[in-house]
DNA sequence: CCCTATGTTCCCAA
DNA sequence: CTTGGGAACATAGG
């Protein structure tokens, strides 16, 4: 384990009983009522190797868990990824996951008292869990909403369009095992496929596939934001 | 040197 | 007290 991460937790002899997701966190349950909570942040990823006797050590591996039948590395060039080990059931509360339920009335109520743009609200993990920068851009493009629009100004029908855009974007991205813009790889080292479906993210200067307008890049909340000014209002 | 990067947390000002 | 904006974190690449 990377010494900058502290001392290695004692996991010898434990079994994994479940692996789940909470927003952007990965929860690995153990057979002793503990769980490991992982957050990959910007450049973190997990790599599973099995079937071998010797396992290669990938560049930027920050820690490894060796199992009886394989091993799991956390690869993270920028060292932003985090993990913690705690008792199951004492996790901090998590905001709603839009793939489970998207409560439009609740979002309208929250947005009413906020001065931030809709894109920044979608990225606020305390409000909605699990939407990141790529998918916020793609969702708002599918919903035909200007990412810089004040969240409090959205009409109910615009919120409905976001609700309808969320599920296909996020579910397809999951089915594609993510978006490989540069370094992302899935658990088995393969690139994701969702970059093939991106409509605006990284498409600055290219024609919008919906209306032939020109995709622009701006900065919102410190994040690169791609959108089509002609069809996103 | 400049800028960019899949995210969150901290600090400060309003 | 809350909110929002920017810097910081650490590293690579253009």
PDB file of N, CA and C in Angstrom, chain A residues 68-146:
ATOM      1  N   UNK A  68      -7.912 -15.125  -2.546  1.00  0.00           N
ATOM      2  CA  UNK A  68      -7.456 -16.496  -2.799  1.00  0.00           C
ATOM      3  C   UNK A  68      -7.436 -16.807  -4.290  1.00  0.00           C
ATOM      4  N   UNK A  69      -8.226 -16.099  -5.058  1.00  0.00           N
ATOM      5  CA  UNK A  69      -8.361 -16.427  -6.478  1.00  0.00           C
ATOM      6  C   UNK A  69      -8.080 -15.247  -7.399  1.00  0.00           C
ATOM      7  N   UNK A  70      -7.453 -14.203  -6.905  1.00  0.00           N
ATOM      8  CA  UNK A  70      -7.170 -13.044  -7.754  1.00  0.00           C
ATOM      9  C   UNK A  70      -6.691 -11.880  -6.907  1.00  0.00           C
ATOM     10  N   UNK A  71      -6.508 -10.730  -7.537  1.00  0.00           N
ATOM     11  CA  UNK A  71      -6.148  -9.564  -6.738  1.00  0.00           C
ATOM     12  C   UNK A  71      -6.736  -8.300  -7.339  1.00  0.00           C
ATOM     13  N   UNK A  72      -6.960  -7.332  -6.455  1.00  0.00           N
ATOM     14  CA  UNK A  72      -7.612  -6.079  -6.810  1.00  0.00           C
ATOM     15  C   UNK A  72      -6.651  -4.933  -6.534  1.00  0.00           C
ATOM     16  N   UNK A  73      -6.313  -4.171  -7.575  1.00  0.00           N
ATOM     17  CA  UNK A  73      -5.470  -2.987  -7.419  1.00  0.00           C
ATOM     18  C   UNK A  73      -6.311  -1.731  -7.572  1.00  0.00           C
ATOM     19  N   UNK A  74      -5.964  -0.714  -6.795  1.00  0.00           N
ATOM     20  CA  UNK A  74      -6.504   0.628  -7.047  1.00  0.00           C
ATOM     21  C   UNK A  74      -5.415   1.430  -7.741  1.00  0.00           C
ATOM     22  N   UNK A  75      -5.675   1.800  -8.989  1.00  0.00           N
ATOM     23  CA  UNK A  75      -4.729   2.566  -9.796  1.00  0.00           C
ATOM     24  C   UNK A  75      -5.183   4.015  -9.763  1.00  0.00           C
ATOM     25  N   UNK A  76      -4.274   4.926  -9.453  1.00  0.00           N
ATOM     26  CA  UNK A  76      -4.710   6.313  -9.295  1.00  0.00           C
ATOM     27  C   UNK A  76      -3.548   7.291  -9.427  1.00  0.00           C
ATOM     28  N   UNK A  77      -3.255   7.730 -10.647  1.00  0.00           N
ATOM     29  CA  UNK A  77      -2.118   8.632 -10.846  1.00  0.00           C
ATOM     30  C   UNK A  77      -2.173   9.892  -9.967  1.00  0.00           C
ATOM     31  N   UNK A  78      -3.336  10.499  -9.822  1.00  0.00           N
ATOM     32  CA  UNK A  78      -3.394  11.774  -9.102  1.00  0.00           C
ATOM     33  C   UNK A  78      -3.596  11.616  -7.597  1.00  0.00           C
ATOM     34  N   UNK A  79      -3.751  10.402  -7.130  1.00  0.00           N
ATOM     35  CA  UNK A  79      -3.880  10.124  -5.688  1.00  0.00           C
ATOM     36  C   UNK A  79      -5.062  10.842  -5.044  1.00  0.00           C
ATOM     37  N   UNK A  80      -6.128  11.095  -5.808  1.00  0.00           N
ATOM     38  CA  UNK A  80      -7.313  11.715  -5.205  1.00  0.00           C
ATOM     39  C   UNK A  80      -8.265  10.678  -4.624  1.00  0.00           C
ATOM     40  N   UNK A  81      -8.176   9.452  -5.082  1.00  0.00           N
ATOM     41  CA  UNK A  81      -9.120   8.427  -4.624  1.00  0.00           C
ATOM     42  C   UNK A  81      -8.999   8.238  -3.114  1.00  0.00           C
ATOM     43  N   UNK A  82     -10.119   7.879  -2.498  1.00  0.00           N
ATOM     44  CA  UNK A  82     -10.139   7.702  -1.038  1.00  0.00           C
ATOM     45  C   UNK A  82     -10.758   6.358  -0.686  1.00  0.00           C
ATOM     46  N   UNK A  83     -10.454   5.887   0.501  1.00  0.00           N
ATOM     47  CA  UNK A  83     -11.168   4.734   1.028  1.00  0.00           C
ATOM     48  C   UNK A  83     -11.277   4.871   2.534  1.00  0.00           C
ATOM     49  N   UNK A  84     -12.304   4.260   3.072  1.00  0.00           N
ATOM     50  CA  UNK A  84     -12.419   4.163   4.520  1.00  0.00           C
ATOM     51  C   UNK A  84     -13.091   2.857   4.871  1.00  0.00           C
ATOM     52  N   UNK A  85     -12.806   2.394   6.063  1.00  0.00           N
ATOM     53  CA  UNK A  85     -13.396   1.148   6.528  1.00  0.00           C
ATOM     54  C   UNK A  85     -14.228   1.447   7.760  1.00  0.00           C
ATOM     55  N   UNK A  86     -15.485   1.014   7.738  1.00  0.00           N
ATOM     56  CA  UNK A  86     -16.359   1.303   8.868  1.00  0.00           C
ATOM     57  C   UNK A  86     -17.335   0.180   9.107  1.00  0.00           C
ATOM     58  N   UNK A  87     -18.135   0.347  10.135  1.00  0.00           N
ATOM     59  CA  UNK A  87     -19.157  -0.643  10.447  1.00  0.00           C
ATOM     60  C   UNK A  87     -20.316  -0.497   9.475  1.00  0.00           C
ATOM     61  N   UNK A  88     -20.832  -1.603   8.994  1.00  0.00           N
ATOM     62  CA  UNK A  88     -22.013  -1.582   8.136  1.00  0.00           C
ATOM     63  C   UNK A  88     -23.183  -0.996   8.922  1.00  0.00           C
ATOM     64  N   UNK A  89     -23.953  -0.152   8.257  1.00  0.00           N
ATOM     65  CA  UNK A  89     -25.136   0.396   8.900  1.00  0.00           C
ATOM     66  C   UNK A  89     -24.899   1.749   9.529  1.00  0.00           C
ATOM     67  N   UNK A  90     -23.631   2.156   9.620  1.00  0.00           N
ATOM     68  CA  UNK A  90     -23.393   3.468  10.207  1.00  0.00           C
ATOM     69  C   UNK A  90     -22.818   4.428   9.153  1.00  0.00           C
ATOM     70  N   UNK A  91     -23.176   4.145   7.872  1.00  0.00           N
ATOM     71  CA  UNK A  91     -22.785   5.033   6.787  1.00  0.00           C
ATOM     72  C   UNK A  91     -23.546   6.359   6.921  1.00  0.00           C
ATOM     73  N   UNK A  92     -22.910   7.404   6.484  1.00  0.00           N
ATOM     74  CA  UNK A  92     -23.597   8.686   6.495  1.00  0.00           C
ATOM     75  C   UNK A  92     -24.706   8.670   5.442  1.00  0.00           C
ATOM     76  N   UNK A  93     -25.697   9.514   5.631  1.00  0.00           N
ATOM     77  CA  UNK A  93     -26.854   9.490   4.737  1.00  0.00           C
ATOM     78  C   UNK A  93     -26.447   9.936   3.334  1.00  0.00           C
ATOM     79  N   UNK A  94     -27.132   9.385   2.366  1.00  0.00           N
ATOM     80  CA  UNK A  94     -26.809   9.634   0.969  1.00  0.00           C
ATOM     81  C   UNK A  94     -28.031  10.247   0.303  1.00  0.00           C
ATOM     82  N   UNK A  95     -27.811  11.217  -0.548  1.00  0.00           N
ATOM     83  CA  UNK A  95     -28.932  11.844  -1.249  1.00  0.00           C
ATOM     84  C   UNK A  95     -29.486  10.890  -2.305  1.00  0.00           C
ATOM     85  N   UNK A  96     -30.690  11.158  -2.808  1.00  0.00           N
ATOM     86  CA  UNK A  96     -31.343  10.209  -3.715  1.00  0.00           C
ATOM     87  C   UNK A  96     -30.533   9.909  -4.972  1.00  0.00           C
ATOM     88  N   UNK A  97     -30.591   8.653  -5.377  1.00  0.00           N
ATOM     89  CA  UNK A  97     -29.944   8.210  -6.608  1.00  0.00           C
ATOM     90  C   UNK A  97     -30.958   8.317  -7.737  1.00  0.00           C
ATOM     91  N   UNK A  98     -30.674   9.092  -8.780  1.00  0.00           N
ATOM     92  CA  UNK A  98     -31.666   9.341  -9.828  1.00  0.00           C
ATOM     93  C   UNK A  98     -32.065   8.084 -10.597  1.00  0.00           C
ATOM     94  N   UNK A  99     -31.252   7.032 -10.543  1.00  0.00           N
ATOM     95  CA  UNK A  99     -31.660   5.797 -11.220  1.00  0.00           C
ATOM     96  C   UNK A  99     -32.679   5.022 -10.400  1.00  0.00           C
ATOM     97  N   UNK A 100     -32.767   5.341  -9.094  1.00  0.00           N
ATOM     98  CA  UNK A 100     -33.796   4.702  -8.274  1.00  0.00           C
ATOM     99  C   UNK A 100     -35.079   5.518  -8.294  1.00  0.00           C
ATOM    100  N   UNK A 101     -34.930   6.817  -8.023  1.00  0.00           N
ATOM    101  CA  UNK A 101     -36.104   7.679  -8.136  1.00  0.00           C
ATOM    102  C   UNK A 101     -35.659   9.109  -8.367  1.00  0.00           C
ATOM    103  N   UNK A 102     -36.401   9.799  -9.191  1.00  0.00           N
ATOM    104  CA  UNK A 102     -36.122  11.209  -9.446  1.00  0.00           C
ATOM    105  C   UNK A 102     -37.387  11.977  -9.103  1.00  0.00           C
ATOM    106  N   UNK A 103     -37.367  12.605  -7.938  1.00  0.00           N
ATOM    107  CA  UNK A 103     -38.545  13.297  -7.420  1.00  0.00           C
ATOM    108  C   UNK A 103     -38.529  14.747  -7.904  1.00  0.00           C
ATOM    109  N   UNK A 104     -39.277  14.993  -8.969  1.00  0.00           N
ATOM    110  CA  UNK A 104     -39.266  16.320  -9.588  1.00  0.00           C
ATOM    111  C   UNK A 104     -39.721  17.410  -8.625  1.00  0.00           C
ATOM    112  N   UNK A 105     -40.750  17.124  -7.852  1.00  0.00           N
ATOM    113  CA  UNK A 105     -41.242  18.139  -6.913  1.00  0.00           C
ATOM    114  C   UNK A 105     -40.179  18.520  -5.892  1.00  0.00           C
ATOM    115  N   UNK A 106     -39.474  17.514  -5.413  1.00  0.00           N
ATOM    116  CA  UNK A 106     -38.405  17.772  -4.447  1.00  0.00           C
ATOM    117  C   UNK A 106     -37.312  18.654  -5.065  1.00  0.00           C
ATOM    118  N   UNK A 107     -36.932  18.367  -6.300  1.00  0.00           N
ATOM    119  CA  UNK A 107     -35.881  19.149  -6.956  1.00  0.00           C
ATOM    120  C   UNK A 107     -36.330  20.578  -7.212  1.00  0.00           C
ATOM    121  N   UNK A 108     -37.589  20.742  -7.607  1.00  0.00           N
ATOM    122  CA  UNK A 108     -38.112  22.091  -7.842  1.00  0.00           C
ATOM    123  C   UNK A 108     -38.064  22.901  -6.548  1.00  0.00           C
ATOM    124  N   UNK A 109     -38.419  22.233  -5.457  1.00  0.00           N
ATOM    125  CA  UNK A 109     -38.427  22.908  -4.161  1.00  0.00           C
ATOM    126  C   UNK A 109     -37.006  23.318  -3.757  1.00  0.00           C
ATOM    127  N   UNK A 110     -36.060  22.420  -3.943  1.00  0.00           N
ATOM    128  CA  UNK A 110     -34.671  22.741  -3.594  1.00  0.00           C
ATOM    129  C   UNK A 110     -34.137  23.858  -4.483  1.00  0.00           C
ATOM    130  N   UNK A 111     -34.423  23.742  -5.791  1.00  0.00           N
ATOM    131  CA  UNK A 111     -33.883  24.711  -6.749  1.00  0.00           C
ATOM    132  C   UNK A 111     -34.411  26.116  -6.481  1.00  0.00           C
ATOM    133  N   UNK A 112     -35.630  26.191  -5.943  1.00  0.00           N
ATOM    134  CA  UNK A 112     -36.262  27.499  -5.752  1.00  0.00           C
ATOM    135  C   UNK A 112     -35.431  28.416  -4.872  1.00  0.00           C
ATOM    136  N   UNK A 113     -34.697  27.856  -3.926  1.00  0.00           N
ATOM    137  CA  UNK A 113     -33.934  28.688  -2.996  1.00  0.00           C
ATOM    138  C   UNK A 113     -32.449  28.779  -3.368  1.00  0.00           C
ATOM    139  N   UNK A 114     -32.121  28.337  -4.580  1.00  0.00           N
ATOM    140  CA  UNK A 114     -30.712  28.353  -4.987  1.00  0.00           C
ATOM    141  C   UNK A 114     -30.480  29.341  -6.122  1.00  0.00           C
ATOM    142  N   UNK A 115     -29.313  29.937  -6.110  1.00  0.00           N
ATOM    143  CA  UNK A 115     -28.966  30.899  -7.157  1.00  0.00           C
ATOM    144  C   UNK A 115     -28.024  30.305  -8.190  1.00  0.00           C
ATOM    145  N   UNK A 116     -27.664  29.058  -8.049  1.00  0.00           N
ATOM    146  CA  UNK A 116     -26.696  28.457  -8.966  1.00  0.00           C
ATOM    147  C   UNK A 116     -27.368  27.980 -10.259  1.00  0.00           C
ATOM    148  N   UNK A 117     -26.537  27.702 -11.251  1.00  0.00           N
ATOM    149  CA  UNK A 117     -27.063  27.229 -12.532  1.00  0.00           C
ATOM    150  C   UNK A 117     -27.489  25.765 -12.416  1.00  0.00           C
ATOM    151  N   UNK A 118     -28.323  25.352 -13.360  1.00  0.00           N
ATOM    152  CA  UNK A 118     -28.866  23.992 -13.309  1.00  0.00           C
ATOM    153  C   UNK A 118     -27.760  22.931 -13.378  1.00  0.00           C
ATOM    154  N   UNK A 119     -26.726  23.207 -14.161  1.00  0.00           N
ATOM    155  CA  UNK A 119     -25.674  22.198 -14.274  1.00  0.00           C
ATOM    156  C   UNK A 119     -24.955  22.015 -12.938  1.00  0.00           C
ATOM    157  N   UNK A 120     -24.689  23.122 -12.246  1.00  0.00           N
ATOM    158  CA  UNK A 120     -24.018  23.005 -10.939  1.00  0.00           C
ATOM    159  C   UNK A 120     -24.906  22.277  -9.933  1.00  0.00           C
ATOM    160  N   UNK A 121     -26.220  22.471 -10.040  1.00  0.00           N
ATOM    161  CA  UNK A 121     -27.125  21.770  -9.123  1.00  0.00           C
ATOM    162  C   UNK A 121     -27.112  20.259  -9.391  1.00  0.00           C
ATOM    163  N   UNK A 122     -27.090  19.885 -10.663  1.00  0.00           N
ATOM    164  CA  UNK A 122     -27.054  18.449 -10.983  1.00  0.00           C
ATOM    165  C   UNK A 122     -25.777  17.801 -10.479  1.00  0.00           C
ATOM    166  N   UNK A 123     -24.705  18.599 -10.370  1.00  0.00           N
ATOM    167  CA  UNK A 123     -23.417  18.057  -9.902  1.00  0.00           C
ATOM    168  C   UNK A 123     -23.299  18.053  -8.384  1.00  0.00           C
ATOM    169  N   UNK A 124     -24.267  18.671  -7.693  1.00  0.00           N
ATOM    170  CA  UNK A 124     -24.191  18.773  -6.228  1.00  0.00           C
ATOM    171  C   UNK A 124     -24.604  17.442  -5.605  1.00  0.00           C
ATOM    172  N   UNK A 125     -23.637  16.708  -5.091  1.00  0.00           N
ATOM    173  CA  UNK A 125     -23.885  15.360  -4.576  1.00  0.00           C
ATOM    174  C   UNK A 125     -24.752  15.369  -3.324  1.00  0.00           C
ATOM    175  N   UNK A 126     -24.858  16.520  -2.673  1.00  0.00           N
ATOM    176  CA  UNK A 126     -25.730  16.603  -1.504  1.00  0.00           C
ATOM    177  C   UNK A 126     -27.195  16.691  -1.923  1.00  0.00           C
ATOM    178  N   UNK A 127     -27.431  16.993  -3.199  1.00  0.00           N
ATOM    179  CA  UNK A 127     -28.793  17.104  -3.715  1.00  0.00           C
ATOM    180  C   UNK A 127     -29.191  15.840  -4.475  1.00  0.00           C
ATOM    181  N   UNK A 128     -28.314  15.405  -5.386  1.00  0.00           N
ATOM    182  CA  UNK A 128     -28.528  14.185  -6.176  1.00  0.00           C
ATOM    183  C   UNK A 128     -27.216  13.419  -6.169  1.00  0.00           C
ATOM    184  N   UNK A 129     -27.286  12.114  -6.015  1.00  0.00           N
ATOM    185  CA  UNK A 129     -26.059  11.311  -5.962  1.00  0.00           C
ATOM    186  C   UNK A 129     -25.727  10.706  -7.311  1.00  0.00           C
ATOM    187  N   UNK A 130     -24.513  10.918  -7.761  1.00  0.00           N
ATOM    188  CA  UNK A 130     -24.000  10.078  -8.828  1.00  0.00           C
ATOM    189  C   UNK A 130     -23.789  10.707 -10.181  1.00  0.00           C
ATOM    190  N   UNK A 131     -24.240  11.947 -10.390  1.00  0.00           N
ATOM    191  CA  UNK A 131     -24.042  12.578 -11.696  1.00  0.00           C
ATOM    192  C   UNK A 131     -22.716  13.334 -11.700  1.00  0.00           C
ATOM    193  N   UNK A 132     -21.863  13.058 -12.665  1.00  0.00           N
ATOM    194  CA  UNK A 132     -20.591  13.750 -12.808  1.00  0.00           C
ATOM    195  C   UNK A 132     -20.603  14.685 -14.004  1.00  0.00           C
ATOM    196  N   UNK A 133     -19.456  15.277 -14.266  1.00  0.00           N
ATOM    197  CA  UNK A 133     -19.390  16.361 -15.242  1.00  0.00           C
ATOM    198  C   UNK A 133     -19.761  15.923 -16.659  1.00  0.00           C
ATOM    199  N   UNK A 134     -19.281  14.770 -17.073  1.00  0.00           N
ATOM    200  CA  UNK A 134     -19.590  14.305 -18.435  1.00  0.00           C
ATOM    201  C   UNK A 134     -21.097  14.149 -18.599  1.00  0.00           C
ATOM    202  N   UNK A 135     -21.712  13.457 -17.643  1.00  0.00           N
ATOM    203  CA  UNK A 135     -23.126  13.109 -17.799  1.00  0.00           C
ATOM    204  C   UNK A 135     -24.037  14.301 -17.536  1.00  0.00           C
ATOM    205  N   UNK A 136     -23.609  15.243 -16.695  1.00  0.00           N
ATOM    206  CA  UNK A 136     -24.399  16.477 -16.541  1.00  0.00           C
ATOM    207  C   UNK A 136     -24.501  17.195 -17.886  1.00  0.00           C
ATOM    208  N   UNK A 137     -23.380  17.281 -18.601  1.00  0.00           N
ATOM    209  CA  UNK A 137     -23.398  17.927 -19.932  1.00  0.00           C
ATOM    210  C   UNK A 137     -24.314  17.167 -20.886  1.00  0.00           C
ATOM    211  N   UNK A 138     -24.202  15.858 -20.898  1.00  0.00           N
ATOM    212  CA  UNK A 138     -24.970  15.050 -21.850  1.00  0.00           C
ATOM    213  C   UNK A 138     -26.466  15.057 -21.523  1.00  0.00           C
ATOM    214  N   UNK A 139     -26.797  15.015 -20.238  1.00  0.00           N
ATOM    215  CA  UNK A 139     -28.203  15.034 -19.821  1.00  0.00           C
ATOM    216  C   UNK A 139     -28.861  16.346 -20.241  1.00  0.00           C
ATOM    217  N   UNK A 140     -28.165  17.463 -20.004  1.00  0.00           N
ATOM    218  CA  UNK A 140     -28.764  18.760 -20.340  1.00  0.00           C
ATOM    219  C   UNK A 140     -28.873  18.950 -21.849  1.00  0.00           C
ATOM    220  N   UNK A 141     -27.980  18.323 -22.595  1.00  0.00           N
ATOM    221  CA  UNK A 141     -28.113  18.396 -24.055  1.00  0.00           C
ATOM    222  C   UNK A 141     -29.341  17.621 -24.512  1.00  0.00           C
ATOM    223  N   UNK A 142     -29.501  16.407 -24.000  1.00  0.00           N
ATOM    224  CA  UNK A 142     -30.677  15.611 -24.376  1.00  0.00           C
ATOM    225  C   UNK A 142     -31.966  16.306 -23.946  1.00  0.00           C
ATOM    226  N   UNK A 143     -31.908  16.983 -22.789  1.00  0.00           N
ATOM    227  CA  UNK A 143     -33.100  17.688 -22.281  1.00  0.00           C
ATOM    228  C   UNK A 143     -33.291  19.052 -22.937  1.00  0.00           C
ATOM    229  N   UNK A 144     -32.342  19.463 -23.775  1.00  0.00           N
ATOM    230  CA  UNK A 144     -32.407  20.753 -24.474  1.00  0.00           C
ATOM    231  C   UNK A 144     -32.490  21.934 -23.510  1.00  0.00           C
ATOM    232  N   UNK A 145     -31.640  21.899 -22.479  1.00  0.00           N
ATOM    233  CA  UNK A 145     -31.623  22.987 -21.493  1.00  0.00           C
ATOM    234  C   UNK A 145     -30.225  23.585 -21.410  1.00  0.00           C
ATOM    235  N   UNK A 146     -30.167  24.901 -21.432  1.00  0.00           N
ATOM    236  CA  UNK A 146     -28.910  25.638 -21.310  1.00  0.00           C
ATOM    237  C   UNK A 146     -28.321  25.369 -19.917  1.00  0.00           C
TER     238      UNK A 146
END
